[in-house]
mmCIF file of C-alpha atoms in Angstrom:
data_model
loop_
_atom_site.group_PDB
_atom_site.id
_atom_site.type_symbol
_atom_site.label_atom_id
_atom_site.label_comp_id
_atom_site.label_asym_id
_atom_site.label_seq_id
_atom_site.Cartn_x
_atom_site.Cartn_y
_atom_site.Cartn_z
ATOM 1 C CA MET A 79 0.000 0.000 0.000
ATOM 2 C CA LYS A 80 1.465 3.329 -1.062
ATOM 3 C CA TYR A 81 2.833 5.467 1.799
ATOM 4 C CA ILE A 82 2.584 2.479 4.159
ATOM 5 C CA ASP A 83 4.692 -0.443 2.948
ATOM 6 C CA GLU A 84 7.649 1.685 1.885
ATOM 7 C CA PHE A 85 7.739 3.261 5.354
ATOM 8 C CA ARG A 86 7.984 -0.157 7.011
ATOM 9 C CA ASP A 87 10.838 -1.533 4.917
ATOM 10 C CA GLY A 88 13.180 -3.625 7.072
ATOM 11 C CA ALA A 89 16.295 -2.994 5.001
ATOM 12 C CA LEU A 90 15.768 0.765 5.130
ATOM 13 C CA ALA A 91 15.150 0.548 8.876
ATOM 14 C CA ARG A 92 18.486 -1.195 9.376
ATOM 15 C CA LYS A 93 20.224 1.450 7.275
ATOM 16 C CA LEU A 94 18.607 4.276 9.235
ATOM 17 C CA ALA A 95 19.558 2.565 12.501
ATOM 18 C CA ALA A 96 23.170 2.356 11.321
ATOM 19 C CA ASP A 97 23.119 6.029 10.315
ATOM 20 C CA ILE A 98 21.762 7.040 13.729
ATOM 21 C CA ARG A 99 24.374 4.966 15.553
ATOM 22 C CA ARG A 100 27.127 6.446 13.432
ATOM 23 C CA GLU A 101 26.068 10.053 13.944
ATOM 24 C CA ALA A 102 25.123 9.900 17.636
ATOM 25 C CA HIS A 103 28.240 10.974 19.526
ATOM 26 C CA PRO A 104 29.083 8.251 22.080
ATOM 27 C CA ASP A 105 30.080 10.833 24.700
ATOM 28 C CA ARG A 106 26.773 12.686 24.459
ATOM 29 C CA ASN A 107 23.247 11.852 25.661
ATOM 30 C CA TYR A 108 20.230 12.785 23.562
ATOM 31 C CA GLY A 109 16.854 13.293 25.253
ATOM 32 C CA LEU A 110 14.211 13.308 22.528
ATOM 33 C CA MET A 111 10.532 13.758 23.365
ATOM 34 C CA GLU A 112 7.932 12.275 21.076
ATOM 35 C CA PHE A 113 5.036 14.561 21.902
ATOM 36 C CA CYS A 114 2.289 12.467 20.348
ATOM 37 C CA GLY A 115 0.991 9.220 21.836
ATOM 38 C CA GLY A 116 0.678 7.849 18.324
ATOM 39 C CA HIS A 117 4.456 8.076 18.016
ATOM 40 C CA THR A 118 4.892 6.346 21.376
ATOM 41 C CA HIS A 119 2.830 3.413 20.162
ATOM 42 C CA ALA A 120 4.706 3.294 16.841
ATOM 43 C CA ILE A 121 8.030 3.210 18.694
ATOM 44 C CA PHE A 122 6.935 0.266 20.821
ATOM 45 C CA ARG A 123 4.918 -1.568 18.198
ATOM 46 C CA TYR A 124 7.859 -1.668 15.785
ATOM 47 C CA GLY A 125 10.661 -1.919 18.356
ATOM 48 C CA VAL A 126 12.280 1.366 17.322
ATOM 49 C CA GLN A 127 13.812 1.946 20.754
ATOM 50 C CA GLY A 128 15.717 -1.343 20.425
ATOM 51 C CA LEU A 129 17.349 -0.100 17.228
ATOM 52 C CA LEU A 130 18.701 3.053 18.849
ATOM 53 C CA PRO A 131 21.996 3.442 20.704
ATOM 54 C CA ASP A 132 21.780 3.563 24.497
ATOM 55 C CA ASN A 133 22.575 7.265 24.613
ATOM 56 C CA ILE A 134 19.340 8.195 22.796
ATOM 57 C CA ASN A 135 16.534 8.361 25.322
ATOM 58 C CA MET A 136 12.987 8.643 24.001
ATOM 59 C CA ILE A 137 10.837 10.644 26.424
ATOM 60 C CA HIS A 138 7.075 10.223 26.286
ATOM 61 C CA GLY A 139 5.165 13.509 26.104
ATOM 62 C CA PRO A 140 1.627 14.709 26.849
ATOM 63 C CA GLY A 141 0.225 14.207 23.360
ATOM 64 C CA CYS A 142 -2.513 11.790 24.414
ATOM 65 C CA PRO A 143 -5.826 13.693 24.615
ATOM 66 C CA VAL A 144 -7.467 11.121 26.878
ATOM 67 C CA CYS A 145 -4.463 11.014 29.203
ATOM 68 C CA VAL A 146 -4.193 14.774 29.793
ATOM 69 C CA LEU A 147 -7.841 15.309 30.719
ATOM 70 C CA PRO A 148 -7.957 15.896 34.493
ATOM 71 C CA ILE A 149 -10.218 13.885 36.772
ATOM 72 C CA GLY A 150 -12.385 16.938 37.452
ATOM 73 C CA ARG A 151 -13.449 17.116 33.810
ATOM 74 C CA VAL A 152 -14.237 13.390 33.791
ATOM 75 C CA ASP A 153 -16.349 13.901 36.924
ATOM 76 C CA SER A 154 -18.233 16.713 35.177
ATOM 77 C CA ALA A 155 -19.024 14.400 32.259
ATOM 78 C CA ILE A 156 -20.265 11.712 34.664
ATOM 79 C CA GLU A 157 -22.436 14.313 36.400
ATOM 80 C CA LEU A 158 -23.893 15.272 33.015
ATOM 81 C CA ALA A 159 -24.574 11.635 32.187
ATOM 82 C CA HIS A 160 -26.601 11.268 35.392
ATOM 83 C CA SER A 161 -28.699 14.366 34.653
ATOM 84 C CA PRO A 162 -32.364 13.735 33.817
ATOM 85 C CA ASN A 163 -33.187 13.234 30.131
ATOM 86 C CA VAL A 164 -29.548 13.479 29.020
ATOM 87 C CA ILE A 165 -27.767 11.277 26.499
ATOM 88 C CA LEU A 166 -24.001 11.668 26.778
ATOM 89 C CA CYS A 167 -22.005 10.826 23.648
ATOM 90 C CA THR A 168 -18.249 10.390 23.548
ATOM 91 C CA TYR A 169 -15.379 8.494 21.970
ATOM 92 C CA GLY A 170 -14.642 4.949 23.108
ATOM 93 C CA ASP A 171 -11.440 5.596 25.059
ATOM 94 C CA MET A 172 -13.170 8.086 27.341
ATOM 95 C CA LEU A 173 -15.637 5.488 28.594
ATOM 96 C CA ARG A 174 -13.067 3.699 30.752
ATOM 97 C CA VAL A 175 -11.103 6.648 32.151
ATOM 98 C CA PRO A 176 -11.479 6.602 35.946
ATOM 99 C CA GLY A 177 -12.934 9.646 37.619
ATOM 100 C CA SER A 178 -13.235 10.128 41.370
ATOM 101 C CA ASN A 179 -13.394 6.892 43.372
ATOM 102 C CA ARG A 180 -12.519 4.888 40.228
ATOM 103 C CA VAL A 181 -15.963 5.606 38.747
ATOM 104 C CA SER A 182 -15.967 5.835 34.937
ATOM 105 C CA LEU A 183 -18.542 6.653 32.292
ATOM 106 C CA LEU A 184 -18.764 2.931 31.573
ATOM 107 C CA LYS A 185 -19.700 2.279 35.203
ATOM 108 C CA ALA A 186 -22.155 5.167 35.038
ATOM 109 C CA LYS A 187 -23.718 3.499 32.005
ATOM 110 C CA ALA A 188 -23.931 0.207 33.894
ATOM 111 C CA GLY A 189 -25.700 2.115 36.659
ATOM 112 C CA GLY A 190 -28.392 3.376 34.323
ATOM 113 C CA ALA A 191 -26.985 6.525 32.720
ATOM 114 C CA ASP A 192 -27.522 6.850 28.970
ATOM 115 C CA VAL A 193 -23.920 6.961 27.729
ATOM 116 C CA ARG A 194 -23.215 6.139 24.100
ATOM 117 C CA MET A 195 -19.974 5.523 22.278
ATOM 118 C CA ILE A 196 -19.685 7.337 18.973
ATOM 119 C CA TYR A 197 -17.112 7.419 16.190
ATOM 120 C CA SER A 198 -17.585 11.033 15.101
ATOM 121 C CA SER A 199 -19.298 14.269 16.080
ATOM 122 C CA ALA A 200 -21.767 13.600 13.254
ATOM 123 C CA ASP A 201 -22.991 10.550 15.176
ATOM 124 C CA ALA A 202 -23.924 12.797 18.120
ATOM 125 C CA LEU A 203 -25.897 15.088 15.804
ATOM 126 C CA LYS A 204 -27.798 12.110 14.415
ATOM 127 C CA ILE A 205 -28.635 10.896 17.920
ATOM 128 C CA ALA A 206 -29.955 14.383 18.765
ATOM 129 C CA GLN A 207 -32.177 14.327 15.680
ATOM 130 C CA GLU A 208 -33.502 10.880 16.603
ATOM 131 C CA ASN A 209 -34.206 11.842 20.234
ATOM 132 C CA PRO A 210 -35.881 15.288 20.165
ATOM 133 C CA ASP A 211 -37.266 14.898 23.701
ATOM 134 C CA GLN A 212 -33.826 14.396 25.266
ATOM 135 C CA GLN A 213 -30.771 16.588 25.640
ATOM 136 C CA VAL A 214 -27.804 15.151 23.736
ATOM 137 C CA VAL A 215 -24.369 16.250 24.990
ATOM 138 C CA PHE A 216 -21.210 15.551 23.009
ATOM 139 C CA PHE A 217 -18.263 15.102 25.395
ATOM 140 C CA ALA A 218 -15.655 16.566 23.034
ATOM 141 C CA ILE A 219 -11.964 15.985 23.688
ATOM 142 C CA GLY A 220 -8.746 16.211 21.736
ATOM 143 C CA PHE A 221 -6.047 18.404 20.287
ATOM 144 C CA GLU A 222 -6.250 20.463 17.109
ATOM 145 C CA THR A 223 -6.972 17.338 15.036
ATOM 146 C CA THR A 224 -10.430 16.665 16.475
ATOM 147 C CA THR A 225 -11.461 20.285 17.033
ATOM 148 C CA PRO A 226 -12.584 21.076 13.431
ATOM 149 C CA PRO A 227 -15.179 18.238 13.388
ATOM 150 C CA THR A 228 -16.602 19.569 16.663
ATOM 151 C CA ALA A 229 -16.823 23.044 15.132
ATOM 152 C CA VAL A 230 -18.618 21.590 12.104
ATOM 153 C CA ALA A 231 -21.109 19.786 14.385
ATOM 154 C CA ILE A 232 -21.954 23.033 16.193
ATOM 155 C CA LEU A 233 -22.374 24.901 12.902
ATOM 156 C CA GLN A 234 -24.603 22.139 11.551
ATOM 157 C CA ALA A 235 -26.670 22.139 14.735
ATOM 158 C CA ALA A 236 -27.169 25.891 14.312
ATOM 159 C CA THR A 237 -28.201 25.433 10.674
ATOM 160 C CA MET A 238 -30.674 22.674 11.589
ATOM 161 C CA GLY A 239 -31.964 24.559 14.624
ATOM 162 C CA LEU A 240 -31.282 21.599 16.943
ATOM 163 C CA ALA A 241 -32.328 22.822 20.372
ATOM 164 C CA ASN A 242 -31.432 19.580 22.140
ATOM 165 C CA PHE A 243 -27.742 19.399 21.181
ATOM 166 C CA SER A 244 -24.772 20.823 23.096
ATOM 167 C CA VAL A 245 -21.026 20.260 23.427
ATOM 168 C CA PHE A 246 -18.948 19.814 26.572
ATOM 169 C CA SER A 247 -15.736 21.217 25.118
ATOM 170 C CA ASN A 248 -12.403 19.872 26.330
ATOM 171 C CA HIS A 249 -10.305 20.712 23.305
ATOM 172 C CA VAL A 250 -6.692 21.642 24.073
ATOM 173 C CA LEU A 251 -3.727 23.094 22.197
ATOM 174 C CA THR A 252 -0.422 21.414 21.387
ATOM 175 C CA PRO A 253 2.043 24.358 21.366
ATOM 176 C CA ALA A 254 0.870 25.462 24.830
ATOM 177 C CA ALA A 255 1.538 21.996 26.248
ATOM 178 C CA ILE A 256 5.020 21.831 24.731
ATOM 179 C CA SER A 257 5.833 25.273 26.115
ATOM 180 C CA ALA A 258 4.564 24.269 29.570
ATOM 181 C CA ILE A 259 6.875 21.257 29.645
ATOM 182 C CA MET A 260 9.895 23.159 28.396
ATOM 183 C CA GLY A 261 9.191 26.090 30.665
ATOM 184 C CA SER A 262 9.057 23.875 33.752
ATOM 185 C CA GLY A 263 12.548 22.472 33.104
ATOM 186 C CA GLU A 264 11.584 19.191 34.797
ATOM 187 C CA ALA A 265 12.212 16.913 31.845
ATOM 188 C CA ARG A 266 15.649 16.866 30.226
ATOM 189 C CA VAL A 267 14.570 17.348 26.610
ATOM 190 C CA ASP A 268 17.017 18.215 23.827
ATOM 191 C CA GLY A 269 14.694 17.889 20.832
ATOM 192 C CA VAL A 270 11.071 17.170 19.949
ATOM 193 C CA VAL A 271 9.501 14.759 17.494
ATOM 194 C CA GLY A 272 6.553 16.927 16.437
ATOM 195 C CA PRO A 273 3.053 15.459 16.093
ATOM 196 C CA ALA A 274 1.747 14.313 12.735
ATOM 197 C CA HIS A 275 -2.044 14.636 12.663
ATOM 198 C CA VAL A 276 -2.060 17.862 14.677
ATOM 199 C CA SER A 277 0.448 19.397 12.289
ATOM 200 C CA THR A 278 -1.691 18.606 9.246
ATOM 201 C CA VAL A 279 -4.152 21.094 10.748
ATOM 202 C CA ILE A 280 -1.949 23.790 12.314
ATOM 203 C CA GLY A 281 1.067 23.380 10.011
ATOM 204 C CA SER A 282 4.702 23.697 11.049
ATOM 205 C CA ARG A 283 4.671 27.472 11.568
ATOM 206 C CA PRO A 284 3.477 27.438 15.243
ATOM 207 C CA TYR A 285 6.574 25.492 16.318
ATOM 208 C CA GLU A 286 8.972 28.116 14.969
ATOM 209 C CA LEU A 287 8.562 30.517 17.885
ATOM 210 C CA PHE A 288 8.861 27.624 20.306
ATOM 211 C CA ALA A 289 12.094 26.381 18.681
ATOM 212 C CA GLU A 290 13.564 29.874 18.823
ATOM 213 C CA GLN A 291 12.461 30.611 22.395
ATOM 214 C CA TYR A 292 13.816 27.381 23.870
ATOM 215 C CA HIS A 293 16.576 26.775 21.297
ATOM 216 C CA MET A 294 14.977 23.392 20.725
ATOM 217 C CA PRO A 295 14.978 21.533 17.396
ATOM 218 C CA VAL A 296 11.617 20.173 16.267
ATOM 219 C CA VAL A 297 11.113 17.599 13.530
ATOM 220 C CA ILE A 298 7.523 16.832 12.515
ATOM 221 C CA ALA A 299 7.195 13.124 11.753
ATOM 222 C CA GLY A 300 4.653 10.697 10.351
ATOM 223 C CA PHE A 301 3.522 7.646 12.308
ATOM 224 C CA GLU A 302 5.287 4.872 10.399
ATOM 225 C CA PRO A 303 8.498 3.433 11.873
ATOM 226 C CA LEU A 304 10.755 4.867 9.168
ATOM 227 C CA ASP A 305 9.134 8.270 9.675
ATOM 228 C CA VAL A 306 10.062 8.183 13.345
ATOM 229 C CA MET A 307 13.588 6.928 12.712
ATOM 230 C CA GLN A 308 14.236 9.557 10.046
ATOM 231 C CA ALA A 309 13.000 12.246 12.452
ATOM 232 C CA ILE A 310 15.353 10.957 15.149
ATOM 233 C CA LEU A 311 18.270 11.084 12.701
ATOM 234 C CA MET A 312 17.330 14.653 11.720
ATOM 235 C CA LEU A 313 17.170 15.695 15.387
ATOM 236 C CA VAL A 314 20.560 14.120 16.122
ATOM 237 C CA ARG A 315 22.086 15.999 13.194
ATOM 238 C CA GLN A 316 20.576 19.301 14.343
ATOM 239 C CA LEU A 317 21.873 18.814 17.878
ATOM 240 C CA ASN A 318 25.325 17.856 16.645
ATOM 241 C CA GLU A 319 25.441 20.987 14.494
ATOM 242 C CA GLY A 320 24.060 23.265 17.215
ATOM 243 C CA ARG A 321 20.941 24.096 15.210
ATOM 244 C CA ALA A 322 17.432 24.617 16.611
ATOM 245 C CA GLU A 323 15.108 24.633 13.613
ATOM 246 C CA VAL A 324 11.706 23.298 12.666
ATOM 247 C CA GLU A 325 12.066 20.598 10.039
ATOM 248 C CA ASN A 326 9.276 18.653 8.376
ATOM 249 C CA GLU A 327 9.868 14.971 7.746
ATOM 250 C CA PHE A 328 6.157 14.427 7.081
ATOM 251 C CA THR A 329 6.099 16.480 3.878
ATOM 252 C CA ARG A 330 3.565 14.163 2.254
ATOM 253 C CA ALA A 331 0.870 15.516 4.595
ATOM 254 C CA VAL A 332 2.119 18.623 6.446
ATOM 255 C CA THR A 333 2.752 22.112 5.090
ATOM 256 C CA ARG A 334 4.025 25.233 6.821
ATOM 257 C CA ASP A 335 0.584 26.864 6.927
ATOM 258 C CA GLY A 336 -1.525 23.762 7.561
ATOM 259 C CA ASN A 337 -5.212 23.379 6.741
ATOM 260 C CA LEU A 338 -6.482 26.952 6.493
ATOM 261 C CA LYS A 339 -10.121 25.927 6.047
ATOM 262 C CA ALA A 340 -10.046 23.832 9.229
ATOM 263 C CA GLN A 341 -8.366 26.683 11.108
ATOM 264 C CA SER A 342 -11.074 29.069 9.891
ATOM 265 C CA LEU A 343 -13.863 26.772 11.109
ATOM 266 C CA VAL A 344 -12.279 26.511 14.544
ATOM 267 C CA ALA A 345 -11.783 30.276 14.774
ATOM 268 C CA GLU A 346 -15.447 30.820 13.901
ATOM 269 C CA VAL A 347 -16.769 28.615 16.714
ATOM 270 C CA PHE A 348 -14.077 28.615 19.420
ATOM 271 C CA GLU A 349 -11.984 31.086 21.383
ATOM 272 C CA LEU A 350 -9.125 30.712 23.867
ATOM 273 C CA ARG A 351 -9.831 29.988 27.505
ATOM 274 C CA LYS A 352 -7.760 32.093 29.857
ATOM 275 C CA THR A 353 -6.551 28.885 31.488
ATOM 276 C CA PHE A 354 -7.302 25.150 31.427
ATOM 277 C CA GLU A 355 -6.333 22.356 33.784
ATOM 278 C CA TRP A 356 -4.291 19.467 32.384
ATOM 279 C CA ARG A 357 -3.515 16.216 34.127
ATOM 280 C CA GLY A 358 0.149 16.402 35.031
ATOM 281 C CA LEU A 359 0.707 19.967 33.851
ATOM 282 C CA GLY A 360 -1.765 21.754 36.113
ATOM 283 C CA TRP A 361 -3.379 25.011 34.999
ATOM 284 C CA VAL A 362 -1.861 26.139 31.693
ATOM 285 C CA PRO A 363 -2.772 29.605 30.336
ATOM 286 C CA ASP A 364 -4.195 29.917 26.812
ATOM 287 C CA SER A 365 -4.133 26.147 26.384
ATOM 288 C CA GLY A 366 -7.800 25.261 25.927
ATOM 289 C CA LEU A 367 -10.737 26.275 23.758
ATOM 290 C CA GLN A 368 -14.223 27.330 24.743
ATOM 291 C CA ILE A 369 -17.286 27.927 22.600
ATOM 292 C CA ARG A 370 -17.792 31.543 21.547
ATOM 293 C CA GLU A 371 -20.718 33.540 22.939
ATOM 294 C CA LYS A 372 -22.242 33.526 19.453
ATOM 295 C CA TYR A 373 -22.812 29.778 19.835
ATOM 296 C CA ALA A 374 -23.307 29.747 23.625
ATOM 297 C CA VAL A 375 -26.635 27.955 23.261
ATOM 298 C CA TYR A 376 -24.603 24.874 22.248
ATOM 299 C CA ASP A 377 -22.211 25.128 25.213
ATOM 300 C CA ALA A 378 -23.055 22.372 27.716
ATOM 301 C CA GLU A 379 -21.082 24.084 30.468
ATOM 302 C CA LYS A 380 -23.424 27.058 30.248
ATOM 303 C CA ARG A 381 -26.609 25.154 29.490
ATOM 304 C CA PHE A 382 -26.205 22.884 32.506
ATOM 305 C CA GLU A 383 -24.324 25.416 34.668
ATOM 306 C CA LEU A 384 -21.569 22.873 35.292
ATOM 307 C CA PRO A 385 -19.367 23.636 38.299
ATOM 308 C CA TYR A 386 -15.735 22.556 38.169
ATOM 309 C CA GLN A 387 -13.542 21.209 40.913
ATOM 310 C CA SER A 388 -9.936 20.030 40.686
ATOM 311 C CA VAL A 389 -9.419 16.455 41.837
ATOM 312 C CA ALA A 390 -6.097 14.873 42.815
ATOM 313 C CA ASP A 391 -4.902 11.789 40.957
ATOM 314 C CA HIS A 392 -4.865 8.373 42.602
ATOM 315 C CA PRO A 393 -1.857 8.425 44.968
ATOM 316 C CA ALA A 394 -0.406 5.224 43.502
ATOM 317 C CA CYS A 395 -0.647 6.407 39.882
ATOM 318 C CA GLU A 396 2.349 7.992 38.140
ATOM 319 C CA CYS A 397 0.367 9.103 35.091
ATOM 320 C CA SER A 398 0.941 12.799 35.804
ATOM 321 C CA ALA A 399 4.714 12.357 36.004
ATOM 322 C CA ILE A 400 4.708 10.240 32.825
ATOM 323 C CA ILE A 401 2.785 12.966 30.972
ATOM 324 C CA ARG A 402 5.399 15.525 32.058
ATOM 325 C CA GLY A 403 8.193 13.316 30.754
ATOM 326 C CA VAL A 404 9.894 12.914 34.142
ATOM 327 C CA LYS A 405 8.985 9.232 34.634
ATOM 328 C CA LYS A 406 8.235 6.204 32.499
ATOM 329 C CA PRO A 407 5.588 3.527 32.974
ATOM 330 C CA LEU A 408 8.078 1.091 34.482
ATOM 331 C CA ASP A 409 8.695 3.621 37.271
ATOM 332 C CA CYS A 410 5.106 3.143 38.452
ATOM 333 C CA LYS A 411 4.686 0.567 41.216
ATOM 334 C CA VAL A 412 1.204 -0.460 40.089
ATOM 335 C CA PHE A 413 2.019 -0.797 36.376
ATOM 336 C CA GLY A 414 1.113 -4.223 35.006
ATOM 337 C CA THR A 415 -0.041 -5.512 38.403
ATOM 338 C CA VAL A 416 -2.885 -3.544 39.951
ATOM 339 C CA CYS A 417 -3.084 -1.264 36.896
ATOM 340 C CA THR A 418 -3.810 -3.060 33.616
ATOM 341 C CA PRO A 419 -5.945 -2.235 30.556
ATOM 342 C CA ASP A 420 -8.762 -4.302 32.082
ATOM 343 C CA ASN A 421 -8.434 -2.534 35.438
ATOM 344 C CA PRO A 422 -6.909 0.908 34.781
ATOM 345 C CA ILE A 423 -5.921 3.104 37.690
ATOM 346 C CA GLY A 424 -4.879 6.018 35.482
ATOM 347 C CA SER A 425 -5.709 7.321 32.026
ATOM 348 C CA CYS A 426 -2.279 6.453 30.556
ATOM 349 C CA MET A 427 -3.266 2.772 30.720
ATOM 350 C CA VAL A 428 -6.661 3.384 29.106
ATOM 351 C CA SER A 429 -6.067 5.251 25.905
ATOM 352 C CA SER A 430 -4.891 3.766 22.630
ATOM 353 C CA GLU A 431 -2.329 6.598 22.699
ATOM 354 C CA GLY A 432 -1.291 6.266 26.345
ATOM 355 C CA ALA A 433 2.326 5.457 27.206
ATOM 356 C CA CYS A 434 1.398 2.792 29.767
ATOM 357 C CA ALA A 435 -0.916 1.127 27.257
ATOM 358 C CA ALA A 436 1.934 1.084 24.718
ATOM 359 C CA TYR A 437 4.316 -0.593 27.172
ATOM 360 C CA TYR A 438 1.693 -3.135 28.193
ATOM 361 C CA THR A 439 0.197 -3.860 24.767
ATOM 362 C CA TYR A 440 3.507 -4.566 23.036
ATOM 363 C CA GLY A 441 5.044 -6.459 25.942
ATOM 364 C CA ARG A 442 8.192 -4.330 26.236
ATOM 365 C CA TYR A 443 7.944 -4.436 30.031
ATOM 366 C CA LYS A 444 8.356 -8.244 30.078
ATOM 367 C CA ALA A 445 12.066 -7.952 29.412
ATOM 368 C CA HIS A 446 12.379 -6.224 32.771
ATOM 369 C CA GLU A 447 10.502 -8.852 34.786
#
C-alpha cells in the first residue's frame, strides 16, 4: 500500500539505525521527546527503541488527549450523564477513564446513565435528531486534530436549529503543552519529534517561535516506523550541528501553513480559555478552547451550569509524572499488576495513545521482569 509499505521496509530501517548509531556521539546523551501518543505506540509496536543506541533516550510527552484530561473534567461528564433526560455521547477511550473513586462513564452506564460511544461528532448530531425529547451532549476531547469536526457539528446544529444538542468542550492546544513542559525544566529534553495529525491542521509554523524561544529543534514526523527513525536522525544531526530549527519529515501531509479551512472553522466557533487544567501539567494559560458567545446555546457548560472542581490523581498512579516526561511507565509501582488495561488506575493505561498502554500492549515491560 502506497505510503505504508515503503515506510515499514526492514532494510531501510536497518540502514537508518546504522546512520543514527554512526552520527550519535558516544560521549553525548540525547533526550528526545515524542510529543504524540501515536508516536509512542509506533516506537513500541515496531521496536524502534531497540534499534537506537543507548545514549538516545525517548521521552514520552503529553500528546494523548485522553491522558491529559484531568479527573475533574471526567467527573463533570459523569455528572452530566446522570442528569435527567440526558444522552451523553463520547469516543470509546473516554468510557473507561477513571474519575473520582474509580468511577468511569462505563460504570455510570452500567448504573443506568444513557452513555453512548460514537465514532464522530456527526454521530452525536444524528442521535440528537432521533431523540428530540432528550438533551444530547457531546463530550468533546482532543487536540487540534479533532477540534474542526466539533466546530462543524456546532455549525450544523445551528443550521438545523437543533435545540437539544450541546457540546462539553475539552479541546486543548499542542504548542501550549510543549511550552509548559519546556518552561518547567523538569524533563531533560534536547529535541522534539513533532506530532503528525495535529500538524496537518496547524502546520509547522506554530513550532517556529517555540524552537527559537527554547533553542529546541523540532522535527515533525509521520507515524510509520521509518518516519520516526528519520525524524530521530534529523534531530541528532541538528543537535550535533548546534541548530534549533523546525524541520518537516512528514512532507507528504504537512505544510508550513496547515489546513487553512479547518483553522477558519475553529476560529469561527471557538476562542481561547484564559486557562485550562491538564492532568500532570496543572493550569496552563491559553491552552484550551471554549465555545464563543455567538454559539453559547450549544455550550453544555453554560446550558447545565456545570461547576468545576480540581481532583487529585490516585496516589499510587504515576500518570501525571509520565505525561510531564519525568517518569516512564516502568517507574510506576502499580504498572502491570494492579493497573492493567482491564483494570486501569490512570488514564495512561486506558487510551490507545497512552504510554502505559503502549508498554503493556507490546510487551516491552516483560524484558524487565
